mmCIF file of C-alpha atoms and ligand atoms in Angstrom:
data_model
loop_
_atom_site.group_PDB
_atom_site.id
_atom_site.type_symbol
_atom_site.label_atom_id
_atom_site.label_comp_id
_atom_site.label_asym_id
_atom_site.label_seq_id
_atom_site.Cartn_x
_atom_site.Cartn_y
_atom_site.Cartn_z
ATOM 1 C CA MET V 222 93.264 388.703 145.241
ATOM 2 C CA LYS V 223 90.553 387.459 142.863
ATOM 3 C CA PHE V 224 88.063 389.858 141.337
ATOM 4 C CA ILE V 225 85.130 389.308 138.972
ATOM 5 C CA ILE V 226 83.791 391.918 136.551
ATOM 6 C CA GLY V 227 81.006 392.188 133.998
ATOM 7 C CA SER V 228 79.123 394.712 131.915
ATOM 8 C CA ASP V 229 76.627 395.174 129.134
ATOM 9 C CA HIS V 230 77.372 397.167 125.989
ATOM 10 C CA GLY V 231 76.675 400.455 127.820
ATOM 11 C CA GLY V 232 79.438 399.649 130.275
ATOM 12 C CA TYR V 233 81.797 397.790 127.990
ATOM 13 C CA ALA V 234 84.368 400.567 127.447
ATOM 14 C CA LEU V 235 84.589 401.347 131.160
ATOM 15 C CA LYS V 236 84.790 397.655 132.054
ATOM 16 C CA GLU V 237 87.823 397.326 129.807
ATOM 17 C CA GLN V 238 89.426 400.236 131.634
ATOM 18 C CA VAL V 239 88.549 398.798 135.038
ATOM 19 C CA ARG V 240 90.067 395.446 134.120
ATOM 20 C CA GLY V 241 93.329 397.222 133.266
ATOM 21 C CA ILE V 242 93.307 399.109 136.576
ATOM 22 C CA LEU V 243 92.684 395.930 138.553
ATOM 23 C CA GLU V 244 95.366 393.981 136.716
ATOM 24 C CA SER V 245 97.893 396.763 137.210
ATOM 25 C CA LEU V 246 97.164 396.523 140.937
ATOM 26 C CA GLY V 247 97.873 392.781 140.899
ATOM 27 C CA TYR V 248 94.318 391.399 140.956
ATOM 28 C CA ALA V 249 93.520 388.167 139.121
ATOM 29 C CA VAL V 250 90.512 389.329 137.106
ATOM 30 C CA GLU V 251 87.760 387.124 135.735
ATOM 31 C CA ASP V 252 85.840 388.969 133.031
ATOM 32 C CA VAL V 253 82.445 387.391 132.295
ATOM 33 C CA GLY V 254 81.752 389.801 129.424
ATOM 34 C CA CYS V 255 80.287 391.338 127.460
ATOM 35 C CA HIS V 256 83.080 391.451 124.942
ATOM 36 C CA GLY V 257 82.062 394.213 122.558
ATOM 37 C CA GLU V 258 79.703 397.085 121.902
ATOM 38 C CA ASP V 259 76.889 395.021 120.354
ATOM 39 C CA SER V 260 73.659 395.312 122.280
ATOM 40 C CA VAL V 261 73.208 392.664 124.984
ATOM 41 C CA ASP V 262 70.917 392.254 128.012
ATOM 42 C CA TYR V 263 72.507 393.344 131.291
ATOM 43 C CA PRO V 264 70.690 390.878 133.643
ATOM 44 C CA ARG V 265 72.664 387.914 132.359
ATOM 45 C CA PHE V 266 76.022 389.481 133.214
ATOM 46 C CA GLY V 267 74.807 390.951 136.475
ATOM 47 C CA LYS V 268 73.467 387.568 137.510
ATOM 48 C CA GLU V 269 76.714 385.735 136.851
ATOM 49 C CA VAL V 270 78.894 388.191 138.755
ATOM 50 C CA ALA V 271 76.455 388.459 141.681
ATOM 51 C CA ALA V 272 75.966 384.691 141.951
ATOM 52 C CA ARG V 273 79.687 384.073 142.074
ATOM 53 C CA VAL V 274 80.206 386.733 144.744
ATOM 54 C CA ALA V 275 77.224 385.426 146.725
ATOM 55 C CA SER V 276 78.660 381.891 146.619
ATOM 56 C CA GLY V 277 81.969 383.088 148.028
ATOM 57 C CA GLU V 278 83.924 382.176 144.898
ATOM 58 C CA PHE V 279 84.939 385.840 144.573
ATOM 59 C CA PRO V 280 85.222 388.239 147.517
ATOM 60 C CA ARG V 281 84.516 391.282 145.376
ATOM 61 C CA GLY V 282 83.226 392.257 141.960
ATOM 62 C CA CYS V 283 82.404 395.126 139.677
ATOM 63 C CA LEU V 284 79.407 395.595 137.377
ATOM 64 C CA ILE V 285 78.899 398.314 134.809
ATOM 65 C CA CYS V 286 75.945 399.151 132.582
ATOM 66 C CA GLY V 287 74.855 402.438 131.034
ATOM 67 C CA SER V 288 73.458 403.994 134.198
ATOM 68 C CA GLY V 289 74.435 401.361 136.760
ATOM 69 C CA VAL V 290 70.810 401.030 137.823
ATOM 70 C CA GLY V 291 69.929 397.772 136.084
ATOM 71 C CA MET V 292 73.072 396.039 137.318
ATOM 72 C CA SER V 293 72.383 397.226 140.874
ATOM 73 C CA ILE V 294 68.836 395.891 140.831
ATOM 74 C CA MET V 295 69.996 392.534 139.504
ATOM 75 C CA ALA V 296 72.949 392.112 141.858
ATOM 76 C CA ASN V 297 71.074 393.039 145.024
ATOM 77 C CA ARG V 298 68.607 390.190 144.481
ATOM 78 C CA PHE V 299 71.324 387.824 145.690
ATOM 79 C CA GLN V 300 71.598 387.181 149.405
ATOM 80 C CA GLY V 301 74.974 388.257 150.720
ATOM 81 C CA VAL V 302 75.550 390.684 147.872
ATOM 82 C CA ARG V 303 75.884 394.338 148.773
ATOM 83 C CA ALA V 304 76.098 396.099 145.439
ATOM 84 C CA ALA V 305 76.632 399.852 145.585
ATOM 85 C CA LEU V 306 75.991 402.177 142.686
ATOM 86 C CA CYS V 307 78.810 404.692 142.916
ATOM 87 C CA ASN V 308 78.978 407.396 140.309
ATOM 88 C CA ASP V 309 80.735 409.766 142.695
ATOM 89 C CA LEU V 310 83.680 409.460 145.036
ATOM 90 C CA TYR V 311 81.967 410.050 148.353
ATOM 91 C CA THR V 312 79.391 407.335 147.726
ATOM 92 C CA ALA V 313 82.253 404.970 146.911
ATOM 93 C CA ILE V 314 83.903 405.771 150.254
ATOM 94 C CA LEU V 315 80.694 405.424 152.284
ATOM 95 C CA SER V 316 79.671 402.224 150.521
ATOM 96 C CA ARG V 317 82.815 400.615 151.891
ATOM 97 C CA ARG V 318 82.958 402.304 155.326
ATOM 98 C CA HIS V 319 79.308 401.878 156.232
ATOM 99 C CA ASN V 320 77.878 399.164 153.968
ATOM 100 C CA ASN V 321 80.860 396.878 153.408
ATOM 101 C CA ALA V 322 79.866 396.818 149.737
ATOM 102 C CA ASN V 323 81.205 393.801 147.913
ATOM 103 C CA ILE V 324 80.188 394.770 144.387
ATOM 104 C CA LEU V 325 81.032 398.162 142.912
ATOM 105 C CA VAL V 326 78.536 399.289 140.289
ATOM 106 C CA MET V 327 79.091 402.230 137.949
ATOM 107 C CA GLY V 328 77.290 403.853 135.062
ATOM 108 C CA GLY V 329 79.512 403.767 132.022
ATOM 109 C CA ARG V 330 77.501 406.477 130.304
ATOM 110 C CA LEU V 331 77.552 408.797 133.298
ATOM 111 C CA ILE V 332 81.148 409.132 134.427
ATOM 112 C CA GLY V 333 84.425 409.908 132.729
ATOM 113 C CA SER V 334 87.475 407.684 132.857
ATOM 114 C CA GLU V 335 89.473 409.778 135.369
ATOM 115 C CA LEU V 336 86.621 409.851 137.858
ATOM 116 C CA ALA V 337 86.031 406.130 137.331
ATOM 117 C CA LYS V 338 89.687 405.433 138.103
ATOM 118 C CA GLU V 339 89.453 407.419 141.345
ATOM 119 C CA ILE V 340 86.244 405.634 142.303
ATOM 120 C CA VAL V 341 87.724 402.178 141.690
ATOM 121 C CA THR V 342 91.006 402.785 143.496
ATOM 122 C CA THR V 343 89.305 404.519 146.423
ATOM 123 C CA TRP V 344 86.669 401.790 146.746
ATOM 124 C CA LEU V 345 89.381 399.121 146.769
ATOM 125 C CA ARG V 346 91.437 400.698 149.521
ATOM 126 C CA THR V 347 88.658 401.952 151.814
ATOM 127 C CA PRO V 348 88.063 399.595 154.759
ATOM 128 C CA PHE V 349 84.764 398.719 156.406
ATOM 129 C CA GLU V 350 84.415 400.610 159.698
ATOM 130 C CA GLY V 351 82.579 397.820 161.492
ATOM 131 C CA GLY V 352 81.160 398.781 164.911
ATOM 132 C CA ARG V 353 77.535 399.868 164.670
ATOM 133 C CA HIS V 354 77.638 399.217 160.927
ATOM 134 C CA GLU V 355 78.411 395.538 161.535
ATOM 135 C CA ARG V 356 75.005 395.102 163.171
ATOM 136 C CA ARG V 357 73.198 396.976 160.401
ATOM 137 C CA VAL V 358 74.903 395.089 157.606
ATOM 138 C CA ALA V 359 74.035 391.808 159.349
ATOM 139 C CA GLN V 360 70.364 392.858 159.321
ATOM 140 C CA LEU V 361 70.405 393.197 155.524
ATOM 141 C CA ASP V 362 70.329 389.441 155.082
ATOM 142 C CA ASN V 363 67.714 388.810 157.791
ATOM 143 C CA LEU V 364 64.601 388.992 155.661
HETATM 144 C C1 LIG A 1382 71.105 399.740 127.907
HETATM 145 O O1 LIG A 1382 70.622 400.565 126.912
HETATM 146 C C2 LIG A 1382 70.804 400.327 129.280
HETATM 147 O O2 LIG A 1382 69.441 400.245 129.529
HETATM 148 C C3 LIG A 1382 71.604 399.622 130.341
HETATM 149 O O3 LIG A 1382 72.955 399.752 130.062
HETATM 150 C C4 LIG A 1382 71.435 400.097 131.752
HETATM 151 O O4 LIG A 1382 71.594 401.485 131.831
HETATM 152 C C5 LIG A 1382 70.269 399.605 132.477
HETATM 153 O O5 LIG A 1382 69.998 399.944 133.628
#
């Protein structure tokens, strides 16, 4: 499966780790950057990942900045994107079960690498429950 990822400098180290996790699980990963720890502006990377998920080019993506907040704000401006800021495991589970999240957002400065690994692998394997949540998720795009 295809997967698109991006970060700013605050999320760079964790993005590198996430790319490795995804590749080890067999995903074909497109990394839109950034590609180092020099300071960059997160909206540019958030926009590219969100636009390409919104267009259907990628079914799922991952965005990481320092806190995860800026990337979440950017990504959720795109219709069809359901970006979930998950800095804990239970939010990661619920964001898939109830919200059918299609972009996982994390704060690279807030969580350690072991927790991040658990969050990513759990988020990937947790299915959407559908049912009553199907109707609610459909309402998200009915502005
Ligand atoms: C960059 O310093 C920081 O503001 C950014 O990574 C992110 O946390 C924004 O929400």
